[in-house]
């Protein structure tokens, strides 16, 4: 879409149309996140166990998380660049499509018993998890500064529905997989492939006009004022980006490190797959459901205050999980729930800082670059 496109001009000239597009974008992104959440839960819940079963060793149990987070790092970079150039719609669709290909590749690897294909597919599957996370930015493109925390929150709340359902369908999906001749632990990846594909199609078909392209046009229309703002406080903007990035990187590192080994830890203590799915489901729910309130808190009390709260909550999760009994399901539930809440606080406060300190000229590619480091932090934690 070009600056002189009649559709773009109609949005530049109408504040009411901008507000309507903002609300419509939040609805579409939220709808896609329901499917995206179901897709990302597969790798979290059974990725380590599937690798352990296929390789007959626990030594590489953390490798699946490391691989799909490394894959998500590459995807974050590419999706950010594509979104900057072509808009959110194109970038997010291609990211989700790649994630679906990876998920179906994991299923094929399990059927063939191919470790190489498993690892390659997990790497590609990471594109879906990264894209699901990057979709949160789409809702902020037309948001005011006081709406950004809320906009991120609304998108993330919707992820809860799919993300909680996925782990709790492990047994059902396992039975379905066995009925079609696929190993039980590959069942959740069948759901992931379908879910990522649906998430991408929702965005590709419905996210019109593209909110980022409209935001770029609005910024270009006020280019003189924006140029003056950038020149007056470049160092402040730079510090804000670094601060937001560090908050999300540290949050991701801690969360993935604990989350990755929880299924293996629980299996060591005799917990069955249903219990593992329950704990991971509660954890994933705690990652997203608090967004109902987190966005308001971030906008009301400030980004840094909520980042400090994230650190305290993550510390509590680690202490409870580390010193509590692995045989006690309640201890594990409390620890993993706090882990999810801490991650949520850190992600939304950090995301809001990134949006606050970027312009449409660099926003999408900066967001993609920051998410690369978040994914690398997750890979480090998983490894």
mmCIF file of N, CA, C and O in Angstrom, residues 27-115:
data_model
loop_
_atom_site.group_PDB
_atom_site.id
_atom_site.type_symbol
_atom_site.label_atom_id
_atom_site.label_comp_id
_atom_site.label_asym_id
_atom_site.label_seq_id
_atom_site.Cartn_x
_atom_site.Cartn_y
_atom_site.Cartn_z
ATOM 1 N N UNK A 27 -9.044 -7.407 18.072
ATOM 2 C CA UNK A 27 -9.923 -8.574 17.989
ATOM 3 C C UNK A 27 -9.316 -9.659 17.098
ATOM 4 O O UNK A 27 -9.288 -10.841 17.462
ATOM 5 N N UNK A 28 -8.809 -9.269 15.931
ATOM 6 C CA UNK A 28 -8.244 -10.241 14.986
ATOM 7 C C UNK A 28 -6.992 -10.893 15.556
ATOM 8 O O UNK A 28 -6.820 -12.114 15.481
ATOM 9 N N UNK A 29 -6.115 -10.079 16.137
ATOM 10 C CA UNK A 29 -4.892 -10.630 16.741
ATOM 11 C C UNK A 29 -5.250 -11.576 17.882
ATOM 12 O O UNK A 29 -4.667 -12.656 18.015
ATOM 13 N N UNK A 30 -6.230 -11.185 18.694
ATOM 14 C CA UNK A 30 -6.649 -12.035 19.811
ATOM 15 C C UNK A 30 -7.216 -13.364 19.312
ATOM 16 O O UNK A 30 -6.941 -14.429 19.881
ATOM 17 N N UNK A 31 -7.986 -13.308 18.254
ATOM 18 C CA UNK A 31 -8.567 -14.523 17.667
ATOM 19 C C UNK A 31 -7.463 -15.463 17.181
ATOM 20 O O UNK A 31 -7.487 -16.673 17.439
ATOM 21 N N UNK A 32 -6.469 -14.908 16.513
ATOM 22 C CA UNK A 32 -5.367 -15.744 16.007
ATOM 23 C C UNK A 32 -4.546 -16.323 17.160
ATOM 24 O O UNK A 32 -4.020 -17.433 17.067
ATOM 25 N N UNK A 33 -4.445 -15.565 18.263
ATOM 26 C CA UNK A 33 -3.638 -16.012 19.393
ATOM 27 C C UNK A 33 -4.226 -17.238 20.086
ATOM 28 O O UNK A 33 -3.504 -17.997 20.731
ATOM 29 N N UNK A 34 -5.529 -17.428 19.982
ATOM 30 C CA UNK A 34 -6.146 -18.636 20.539
ATOM 31 C C UNK A 34 -5.535 -19.874 19.879
ATOM 32 O O UNK A 34 -5.157 -20.842 20.550
ATOM 33 N N UNK A 35 -5.420 -19.839 18.550
ATOM 34 C CA UNK A 35 -4.809 -20.951 17.822
ATOM 35 C C UNK A 35 -3.302 -21.010 18.069
ATOM 36 O O UNK A 35 -2.733 -22.092 18.266
ATOM 37 N N UNK A 36 -2.653 -19.847 18.064
ATOM 38 C CA UNK A 36 -1.218 -19.817 18.290
ATOM 39 C C UNK A 36 -0.837 -20.386 19.640
ATOM 40 O O UNK A 36 0.176 -21.081 19.774
ATOM 41 N N UNK A 37 -1.639 -20.107 20.662
ATOM 42 C CA UNK A 37 -1.365 -20.638 21.989
ATOM 43 C C UNK A 37 -1.411 -22.153 22.035
ATOM 44 O O UNK A 37 -0.594 -22.802 22.697
ATOM 45 N N UNK A 38 -2.368 -22.735 21.317
ATOM 46 C CA UNK A 38 -2.460 -24.194 21.258
ATOM 47 C C UNK A 38 -1.234 -24.782 20.572
ATOM 48 O O UNK A 38 -0.752 -25.855 20.935
ATOM 49 N N UNK A 39 -0.709 -24.063 19.590
ATOM 50 C CA UNK A 39 0.458 -24.553 18.866
ATOM 51 C C UNK A 39 1.726 -24.536 19.682
ATOM 52 O O UNK A 39 2.523 -25.482 19.654
ATOM 53 N N UNK A 40 1.938 -23.475 20.445
ATOM 54 C CA UNK A 40 3.198 -23.374 21.190
ATOM 55 C C UNK A 40 3.270 -24.338 22.368
ATOM 56 O O UNK A 40 4.354 -24.687 22.832
ATOM 57 N N UNK A 41 2.115 -24.791 22.862
ATOM 58 C CA UNK A 41 2.103 -25.646 24.054
ATOM 59 C C UNK A 41 2.693 -27.032 23.804
ATOM 60 O O UNK A 41 3.173 -27.685 24.731
ATOM 61 N N UNK A 42 2.674 -27.490 22.574
ATOM 62 C CA UNK A 42 3.152 -28.848 22.272
ATOM 63 C C UNK A 42 4.621 -29.025 22.625
ATOM 64 O O UNK A 42 5.017 -29.979 23.290
ATOM 65 N N UNK A 43 5.442 -28.101 22.159
ATOM 66 C CA UNK A 43 6.878 -28.209 22.410
ATOM 67 C C UNK A 43 7.211 -28.128 23.876
ATOM 68 O O UNK A 43 8.098 -28.827 24.379
ATOM 69 N N UNK A 44 6.485 -27.265 24.601
ATOM 70 C CA UNK A 44 6.722 -27.108 26.029
ATOM 71 C C UNK A 44 6.406 -28.398 26.777
ATOM 72 O O UNK A 44 7.143 -28.832 27.658
ATOM 73 N N UNK A 45 5.288 -29.020 26.424
ATOM 74 C CA UNK A 45 4.776 -30.139 27.205
ATOM 75 C C UNK A 45 5.498 -31.448 26.934
ATOM 76 O O UNK A 45 5.880 -32.162 27.867
ATOM 77 N N UNK A 46 5.687 -31.796 25.668
ATOM 78 C CA UNK A 46 6.199 -33.139 25.356
ATOM 79 C C UNK A 46 7.473 -33.144 24.532
ATOM 80 O O UNK A 46 7.982 -34.223 24.210
ATOM 81 N N UNK A 47 8.010 -31.975 24.179
ATOM 82 C CA UNK A 47 9.216 -31.953 23.351
ATOM 83 C C UNK A 47 10.368 -32.705 23.975
ATOM 84 O O UNK A 47 11.014 -33.550 23.336
ATOM 85 N N UNK A 48 10.643 -32.445 25.254
ATOM 86 C CA UNK A 48 11.750 -33.109 25.944
ATOM 87 C C UNK A 48 11.500 -34.607 26.089
ATOM 88 O O UNK A 48 12.410 -35.431 25.924
ATOM 89 N N UNK A 49 10.244 -34.973 26.378
ATOM 90 C CA UNK A 49 9.923 -36.387 26.565
ATOM 91 C C UNK A 49 10.011 -37.158 25.249
ATOM 92 O O UNK A 49 10.434 -38.325 25.231
ATOM 93 N N UNK A 50 9.608 -36.520 24.145
ATOM 94 C CA UNK A 50 9.691 -37.173 22.840
ATOM 95 C C UNK A 50 11.152 -37.438 22.478
ATOM 96 O O UNK A 50 11.504 -38.531 22.003
ATOM 97 N N UNK A 51 12.021 -36.451 22.692
ATOM 98 C CA UNK A 51 13.450 -36.638 22.408
ATOM 99 C C UNK A 51 14.034 -37.722 23.291
ATOM 100 O O UNK A 51 14.834 -38.556 22.842
ATOM 101 N N UNK A 52 13.631 -37.740 24.553
ATOM 102 C CA UNK A 52 14.118 -38.748 25.491
ATOM 103 C C UNK A 52 13.701 -40.146 25.044
ATOM 104 O O UNK A 52 14.486 -41.095 25.093
ATOM 105 N N UNK A 53 12.461 -40.276 24.567
ATOM 106 C CA UNK A 53 11.952 -41.573 24.113
ATOM 107 C C UNK A 53 12.670 -42.038 22.851
ATOM 108 O O UNK A 53 13.048 -43.215 22.727
ATOM 109 N N UNK A 54 12.895 -41.121 21.901
ATOM 110 C CA UNK A 54 13.508 -41.496 20.634
ATOM 111 C C UNK A 54 15.003 -41.775 20.769
ATOM 112 O O UNK A 54 15.539 -42.663 20.115
ATOM 113 N N UNK A 55 15.669 -41.021 21.658
ATOM 114 C CA UNK A 55 17.119 -41.161 21.793
ATOM 115 C C UNK A 55 17.528 -42.117 22.894
ATOM 116 O O UNK A 55 18.706 -42.449 23.027
ATOM 117 N N UNK A 56 16.550 -42.527 23.715
ATOM 118 C CA UNK A 56 16.820 -43.447 24.822
ATOM 119 C C UNK A 56 17.872 -42.900 25.794
ATOM 120 O O UNK A 56 18.712 -43.628 26.306
ATOM 121 N N UNK A 57 17.826 -41.594 26.027
ATOM 122 C CA UNK A 57 18.736 -40.978 26.996
ATOM 123 C C UNK A 57 18.109 -39.689 27.514
ATOM 124 O O UNK A 57 17.367 -39.020 26.792
ATOM 125 N N UNK A 58 18.413 -39.365 28.764
ATOM 126 C CA UNK A 58 17.918 -38.132 29.361
ATOM 127 C C UNK A 58 18.938 -36.998 29.206
ATOM 128 O O UNK A 58 18.644 -35.846 29.506
ATOM 129 N N UNK A 59 20.122 -37.328 28.751
ATOM 130 C CA UNK A 59 21.197 -36.338 28.673
ATOM 131 C C UNK A 59 20.867 -35.190 27.727
ATOM 132 O O UNK A 59 21.367 -34.080 27.889
ATOM 133 N N UNK A 60 20.027 -35.467 26.722
ATOM 134 C CA UNK A 60 19.695 -34.444 25.726
ATOM 135 C C UNK A 60 18.267 -33.933 25.880
ATOM 136 O O UNK A 60 17.691 -33.384 24.942
ATOM 137 N N UNK A 61 17.702 -34.108 27.084
ATOM 138 C CA UNK A 61 16.307 -33.730 27.302
ATOM 139 C C UNK A 61 16.075 -32.233 27.098
ATOM 140 O O UNK A 61 14.980 -31.807 26.729
ATOM 141 N N UNK A 62 17.094 -31.428 27.352
ATOM 142 C CA UNK A 62 16.944 -29.991 27.173
ATOM 143 C C UNK A 62 17.163 -29.525 25.749
ATOM 144 O O UNK A 62 16.906 -28.357 25.423
ATOM 145 N N UNK A 63 17.621 -30.427 24.873
ATOM 146 C CA UNK A 63 17.947 -30.039 23.497
ATOM 147 C C UNK A 63 16.735 -29.578 22.691
ATOM 148 O O UNK A 63 16.843 -28.609 21.935
ATOM 149 N N UNK A 64 15.564 -30.239 22.793
ATOM 150 C CA UNK A 64 14.419 -29.754 22.017
ATOM 151 C C UNK A 64 14.078 -28.301 22.294
ATOM 152 O O UNK A 64 13.853 -27.516 21.368
ATOM 153 N N UNK A 65 14.055 -27.916 23.581
ATOM 154 C CA UNK A 65 13.750 -26.523 23.911
ATOM 155 C C UNK A 65 14.812 -25.589 23.344
ATOM 156 O O UNK A 65 14.507 -24.498 22.853
ATOM 157 N N UNK A 66 16.070 -26.035 23.412
ATOM 158 C CA UNK A 66 17.151 -25.217 22.869
ATOM 159 C C UNK A 66 16.992 -25.047 21.361
ATOM 160 O O UNK A 66 17.190 -23.954 20.816
ATOM 161 N N UNK A 67 16.607 -26.125 20.675
ATOM 162 C CA UNK A 67 16.470 -26.063 19.220
ATOM 163 C C UNK A 67 15.307 -25.185 18.785
ATOM 164 O O UNK A 67 15.459 -24.340 17.890
ATOM 165 N N UNK A 68 14.134 -25.370 19.404
ATOM 166 C CA UNK A 68 13.030 -24.562 18.899
ATOM 167 C C UNK A 68 13.129 -23.111 19.362
ATOM 168 O O UNK A 68 12.581 -22.213 18.725
ATOM 169 N N UNK A 69 13.880 -22.845 20.416
ATOM 170 C CA UNK A 69 14.111 -21.448 20.759
ATOM 171 C C UNK A 69 15.174 -20.817 19.849
ATOM 172 O O UNK A 69 15.090 -19.631 19.521
ATOM 173 N N UNK A 70 16.163 -21.617 19.411
ATOM 174 C CA UNK A 70 17.110 -21.114 18.421
ATOM 175 C C UNK A 70 16.400 -20.833 17.098
ATOM 176 O O UNK A 70 16.655 -19.828 16.431
ATOM 177 N N UNK A 71 15.505 -21.734 16.733
ATOM 178 C CA UNK A 71 14.712 -21.519 15.526
ATOM 179 C C UNK A 71 13.842 -20.283 15.647
ATOM 180 O O UNK A 71 13.669 -19.524 14.686
ATOM 181 N N UNK A 72 13.327 -20.057 16.847
ATOM 182 C CA UNK A 72 12.496 -18.880 17.051
ATOM 183 C C UNK A 72 13.326 -17.605 16.973
ATOM 184 O O UNK A 72 12.829 -16.549 16.587
ATOM 185 N N UNK A 73 14.616 -17.707 17.324
ATOM 186 C CA UNK A 73 15.497 -16.541 17.224
ATOM 187 C C UNK A 73 15.653 -16.111 15.770
ATOM 188 O O UNK A 73 15.538 -14.920 15.433
ATOM 189 N N UNK A 74 15.925 -17.082 14.897
ATOM 190 C CA UNK A 74 16.053 -16.771 13.474
ATOM 191 C C UNK A 74 14.734 -16.236 12.928
ATOM 192 O O UNK A 74 14.704 -15.249 12.183
ATOM 193 N N UNK A 75 13.641 -16.868 13.322
ATOM 194 C CA UNK A 75 12.330 -16.432 12.836
ATOM 195 C C UNK A 75 11.998 -15.028 13.316
ATOM 196 O O UNK A 75 11.421 -14.226 12.567
ATOM 197 N N UNK A 76 12.362 -14.711 14.557
ATOM 198 C CA UNK A 76 12.084 -13.369 15.086
ATOM 199 C C UNK A 76 12.764 -12.306 14.234
ATOM 200 O O UNK A 76 12.175 -11.269 13.919
ATOM 201 N N UNK A 77 14.009 -12.579 13.856
ATOM 202 C CA UNK A 77 14.753 -11.640 13.021
ATOM 203 C C UNK A 77 14.067 -11.469 11.668
ATOM 204 O O UNK A 77 13.845 -10.344 11.203
ATOM 205 N N UNK A 78 13.707 -12.591 11.039
ATOM 206 C CA UNK A 78 13.112 -12.544 9.704
ATOM 207 C C UNK A 78 11.707 -11.948 9.727
ATOM 208 O O UNK A 78 11.360 -11.127 8.865
ATOM 209 N N UNK A 79 10.901 -12.349 10.707
ATOM 210 C CA UNK A 79 9.536 -11.820 10.795
ATOM 211 C C UNK A 79 9.568 -10.319 11.062
ATOM 212 O O UNK A 79 8.770 -9.555 10.500
ATOM 213 N N UNK A 80 10.509 -9.870 11.894
ATOM 214 C CA UNK A 80 10.639 -8.439 12.156
ATOM 215 C C UNK A 80 10.971 -7.662 10.900
ATOM 216 O O UNK A 80 10.386 -6.596 10.624
ATOM 217 N N UNK A 81 11.915 -8.185 10.116
ATOM 218 C CA UNK A 81 12.294 -7.507 8.864
ATOM 219 C C UNK A 81 11.156 -7.519 7.850
ATOM 220 O O UNK A 81 10.891 -6.519 7.177
ATOM 221 N N UNK A 82 10.498 -8.664 7.716
ATOM 222 C CA UNK A 82 9.383 -8.761 6.778
ATOM 223 C C UNK A 82 8.240 -7.828 7.178
ATOM 224 O O UNK A 82 7.616 -7.183 6.327
ATOM 225 N N UNK A 83 7.970 -7.760 8.485
ATOM 226 C CA UNK A 83 6.897 -6.882 8.967
ATOM 227 C C UNK A 83 7.238 -5.419 8.732
ATOM 228 O O UNK A 83 6.361 -4.616 8.389
ATOM 229 N N UNK A 84 8.507 -5.071 8.913
ATOM 230 C CA UNK A 84 8.924 -3.683 8.692
ATOM 231 C C UNK A 84 8.718 -3.279 7.231
ATOM 232 O O UNK A 84 8.298 -2.160 6.945
ATOM 233 N N UNK A 85 8.982 -4.216 6.331
ATOM 234 C CA UNK A 85 8.911 -3.886 4.906
ATOM 235 C C UNK A 85 7.517 -4.080 4.303
ATOM 236 O O UNK A 85 7.052 -3.261 3.507
ATOM 237 N N UNK A 86 6.850 -5.182 4.693
ATOM 238 C CA UNK A 86 5.584 -5.521 4.040
ATOM 239 C C UNK A 86 4.369 -5.423 4.958
ATOM 240 O O UNK A 86 3.239 -5.576 4.500
ATOM 241 N N UNK A 87 4.589 -5.192 6.259
ATOM 242 C CA UNK A 87 3.469 -5.111 7.195
ATOM 243 C C UNK A 87 3.354 -6.352 8.061
ATOM 244 O O UNK A 87 3.953 -7.392 7.788
ATOM 245 N N UNK A 88 2.569 -6.222 9.130
ATOM 246 C CA UNK A 88 2.394 -7.330 10.079
ATOM 247 C C UNK A 88 1.772 -8.564 9.414
ATOM 248 O O UNK A 88 2.135 -9.697 9.699
ATOM 249 N N UNK A 89 0.806 -8.320 8.563
ATOM 250 C CA UNK A 89 0.034 -9.412 7.962
ATOM 251 C C UNK A 89 0.935 -10.420 7.256
ATOM 252 O O UNK A 89 0.851 -11.627 7.500
ATOM 253 N N UNK A 90 1.832 -9.955 6.423
ATOM 254 C CA UNK A 90 2.725 -10.839 5.673
ATOM 255 C C UNK A 90 3.739 -11.509 6.585
ATOM 256 O O UNK A 90 3.941 -12.728 6.531
ATOM 257 N N UNK A 91 4.381 -10.728 7.441
ATOM 258 C CA UNK A 91 5.407 -11.280 8.317
ATOM 259 C C UNK A 91 4.873 -12.347 9.247
ATOM 260 O O UNK A 91 5.465 -13.428 9.397
ATOM 261 N N UNK A 92 3.729 -12.081 9.886
ATOM 262 C CA UNK A 92 3.173 -13.032 10.845
ATOM 263 C C UNK A 92 2.643 -14.292 10.156
ATOM 264 O O UNK A 92 2.790 -15.403 10.673
ATOM 265 N N UNK A 93 2.040 -14.130 8.986
ATOM 266 C CA UNK A 93 1.542 -15.306 8.265
ATOM 267 C C UNK A 93 2.680 -16.260 7.913
ATOM 268 O O UNK A 93 2.589 -17.474 8.141
ATOM 269 N N UNK A 94 3.754 -15.732 7.360
ATOM 270 C CA UNK A 94 4.875 -16.583 6.952
ATOM 271 C C UNK A 94 5.517 -17.261 8.164
ATOM 272 O O UNK A 94 5.940 -18.419 8.095
ATOM 273 N N UNK A 95 5.583 -16.554 9.296
ATOM 274 C CA UNK A 95 6.143 -17.145 10.502
ATOM 275 C C UNK A 95 5.310 -18.303 11.004
ATOM 276 O O UNK A 95 5.838 -19.370 11.361
ATOM 277 N N UNK A 96 3.996 -18.128 11.043
ATOM 278 C CA UNK A 96 3.111 -19.202 11.496
ATOM 279 C C UNK A 96 3.133 -20.388 10.527
ATOM 280 O O UNK A 96 3.074 -21.552 10.945
ATOM 281 N N UNK A 97 3.219 -20.099 9.235
ATOM 282 C CA UNK A 97 3.260 -21.177 8.240
ATOM 283 C C UNK A 97 4.513 -22.036 8.442
ATOM 284 O O UNK A 97 4.452 -23.270 8.397
ATOM 285 N N UNK A 98 5.648 -21.378 8.677
ATOM 286 C CA UNK A 98 6.881 -22.129 8.939
ATOM 287 C C UNK A 98 6.742 -22.978 10.195
ATOM 288 O O UNK A 98 7.194 -24.134 10.236
ATOM 289 N N UNK A 99 6.104 -22.433 11.231
ATOM 290 C CA UNK A 99 5.889 -23.194 12.459
ATOM 291 C C UNK A 99 5.047 -24.443 12.226
ATOM 292 O O UNK A 99 5.312 -25.509 12.799
ATOM 293 N N UNK A 100 4.038 -24.319 11.363
ATOM 294 C CA UNK A 100 3.186 -25.470 11.042
ATOM 295 C C UNK A 100 3.988 -26.549 10.317
ATOM 296 O O UNK A 100 3.852 -27.744 10.612
ATOM 297 N N UNK A 101 4.834 -26.134 9.378
ATOM 298 C CA UNK A 101 5.691 -27.090 8.661
ATOM 299 C C UNK A 101 6.586 -27.834 9.654
ATOM 300 O O UNK A 101 6.752 -29.055 9.580
ATOM 301 N N UNK A 102 7.159 -27.102 10.606
ATOM 302 C CA UNK A 102 8.020 -27.732 11.601
ATOM 303 C C UNK A 102 7.267 -28.718 12.467
ATOM 304 O O UNK A 102 7.773 -29.810 12.772
ATOM 305 N N UNK A 103 6.059 -28.363 12.890
ATOM 306 C CA UNK A 103 5.262 -29.248 13.741
ATOM 307 C C UNK A 103 4.934 -30.557 13.020
ATOM 308 O O UNK A 103 5.068 -31.658 13.597
ATOM 309 N N UNK A 104 4.515 -30.465 11.762
ATOM 310 C CA UNK A 104 4.220 -31.686 11.003
ATOM 311 C C UNK A 104 5.501 -32.482 10.745
ATOM 312 O O UNK A 104 5.475 -33.713 10.666
ATOM 313 N N UNK A 105 6.623 -31.781 10.636
ATOM 314 C CA UNK A 105 7.904 -32.467 10.485
ATOM 315 C C UNK A 105 8.256 -33.283 11.714
ATOM 316 O O UNK A 105 8.830 -34.380 11.609
ATOM 317 N N UNK A 106 7.936 -32.781 12.911
ATOM 318 C CA UNK A 106 8.175 -33.531 14.151
ATOM 319 C C UNK A 106 7.368 -34.827 14.149
ATOM 320 O O UNK A 106 7.865 -35.889 14.537
ATOM 321 N N UNK A 107 6.127 -34.732 13.694
ATOM 322 C CA UNK A 107 5.274 -35.922 13.629
ATOM 323 C C UNK A 107 5.885 -36.956 12.684
ATOM 324 O O UNK A 107 5.966 -38.154 13.006
ATOM 325 N N UNK A 108 6.331 -36.516 11.517
ATOM 326 C CA UNK A 108 6.950 -37.419 10.548
ATOM 327 C C UNK A 108 8.228 -38.035 11.124
ATOM 328 O O UNK A 108 8.494 -39.236 10.936
ATOM 329 N N UNK A 109 9.010 -37.227 11.835
ATOM 330 C CA UNK A 109 10.243 -37.725 12.444
ATOM 331 C C UNK A 109 9.952 -38.824 13.459
ATOM 332 O O UNK A 109 10.680 -39.829 13.549
ATOM 333 N N UNK A 110 8.872 -38.645 14.234
ATOM 334 C CA UNK A 110 8.505 -39.654 15.231
ATOM 335 C C UNK A 110 8.083 -40.953 14.567
ATOM 336 O O UNK A 110 8.419 -42.050 15.041
ATOM 337 N N UNK A 111 7.369 -40.842 13.457
ATOM 338 C CA UNK A 111 6.927 -42.039 12.730
ATOM 339 C C UNK A 111 8.121 -42.776 12.129
ATOM 340 O O UNK A 111 8.212 -44.017 12.200
ATOM 341 N N UNK A 112 9.062 -42.019 11.565
ATOM 342 C CA UNK A 112 10.233 -42.622 10.917
ATOM 343 C C UNK A 112 11.336 -42.985 11.909
ATOM 344 O O UNK A 112 12.278 -43.702 11.553
ATOM 345 N N UNK A 113 11.262 -42.461 13.119
ATOM 346 C CA UNK A 113 12.313 -42.688 14.103
ATOM 347 C C UNK A 113 13.601 -41.978 13.755
ATOM 348 O O UNK A 113 14.691 -42.430 14.106
ATOM 349 N N UNK A 114 13.492 -40.842 13.067
ATOM 350 C CA UNK A 114 14.670 -40.106 12.612
ATOM 351 C C UNK A 114 15.017 -38.974 13.574
ATOM 352 O O UNK A 114 14.281 -37.973 13.670
ATOM 353 N N UNK A 115 16.119 -39.093 14.281
ATOM 354 C CA UNK A 115 16.546 -38.054 15.214
ATOM 355 C C UNK A 115 16.940 -36.780 14.470
ATOM 356 O O UNK A 115 16.654 -35.669 14.927
#
